[in-house]
Amino acid sequence: VVSLHPERLQVVALTANRNVDLLEEQVRKYRPQFVGLVSVEAAAEMKRRLAGLDIQVAEGPDCMLEAAVHPSSQIVLNAVVGSAGLPPSLAALGAGKRLALANKESMVAGGELVLKALEQGGELIPVDSEHGAIFHCLRGEEAGEVEKIILTASGGPFYGKSRKELSGVTVEQALAHPTWSMGRKITIDSATLMNKGLEVIEAHYLFGVAYERIEVVAHPQSVVHSLVEFKDGSMSAQLSLPDMRLPIALALSYPERWGPPFKKTDLASLGSLDFDEVDPDTFRCLELAYRAGKEGGLATAVLNAANEVAVAAFLEGSIDFLGIERVVEITLDRYEPQTMDSLQAVMRAEEWARSTAEDSLRKVG
Ligand code: MG
């Protein structure tokens, strides 16, 4: 998106976890003032590679906070994976920035804190494609006229499968997403439908809609990115080919619209669009997410942290695919309700959830 609009956008800061090669390529192309790597070794390597250039290189998790409040920036695009994205989200809003939010875990782990920060300043535009679509559908509409939010789900690689068929699936099968090209963690979350569950929670906080009025519908083509139903029964949807450059561009350009970031959607060549019910008995993670959401407080932070542990264990081969939902359920069953009143409380609940989930891994096998 930045490459398409060099006269409008300038990259001020870039951070990564440890991917020095890709970050270096981006740094040489976009020449930011600030570069951060969470990995200390990776940061040392980056310093060697960028020696002689006038670019500040920072290290450790705090580099994300420094980038989020950089005085030269106006917009912070947060695409961190996992709840490690929450502190930079809060920092960006605290510094009065526009937060272009792709990190759904900011809302899942700390939704109430993000909303509190937003009351003080800053602005939030969702980048998650479904929420970007809802944001688009709500432009010029009154919140009180919304009846329902309908999130579309591609269904992932296991759409239409039975529970029995899911029990033996491999990591490779789970990583083969039919429509979206994404990182490993979110691709597994798409296969279990936990990604949709996290998005239900994200939608609840972003748009202030009760869980009873948020629905999920399967839509294998991933062209309708989500819908809003209004009080009078009309529905609005946002459609495009599945490509993250569009929600990113809207979050950067809003309230303007710039030229299309990729080829336009040709309806005739798409042919038909299908919609179907999501099978709640096969994909139990979705139901677990609703349960945590309705419980409120820190239950959603616990759900997310347990899921992070379970997905990592599945990717390492230490539990099977259906073990992911069992780890999450066991952890939620053990959780005692607590309120989401500070970042410290969120971090303590996550730490508890991680160790509880780790304990349950052996049981689940
Ligand atoms: Mg999404």
PDB file of C-alpha atoms and ligand atoms in Angstrom, residues 104 128-130 195 199, ligand 1:
ATOM      1  CA  LYS A 104      -7.311  -8.825  17.091  1.00  0.00           C
ATOM      2  CA  ASP A 128      -9.016  -7.376  10.346  1.00  0.00           C
ATOM      3  CA  SER A 129     -10.892  -7.901   7.056  1.00  0.00           C
ATOM      4  CA  GLU A 130     -14.276  -8.730   8.638  1.00  0.00           C
ATOM      5  CA  ASN A 195     -10.029 -17.205  14.620  1.00  0.00           C
ATOM      6  CA  GLU A 199     -13.294 -12.078  15.828  1.00  0.00           C
TER       7      GLU A 199
HETATM    8 MG    MG B   1     -10.224 -11.792   9.878  1.00  0.00          MG
END
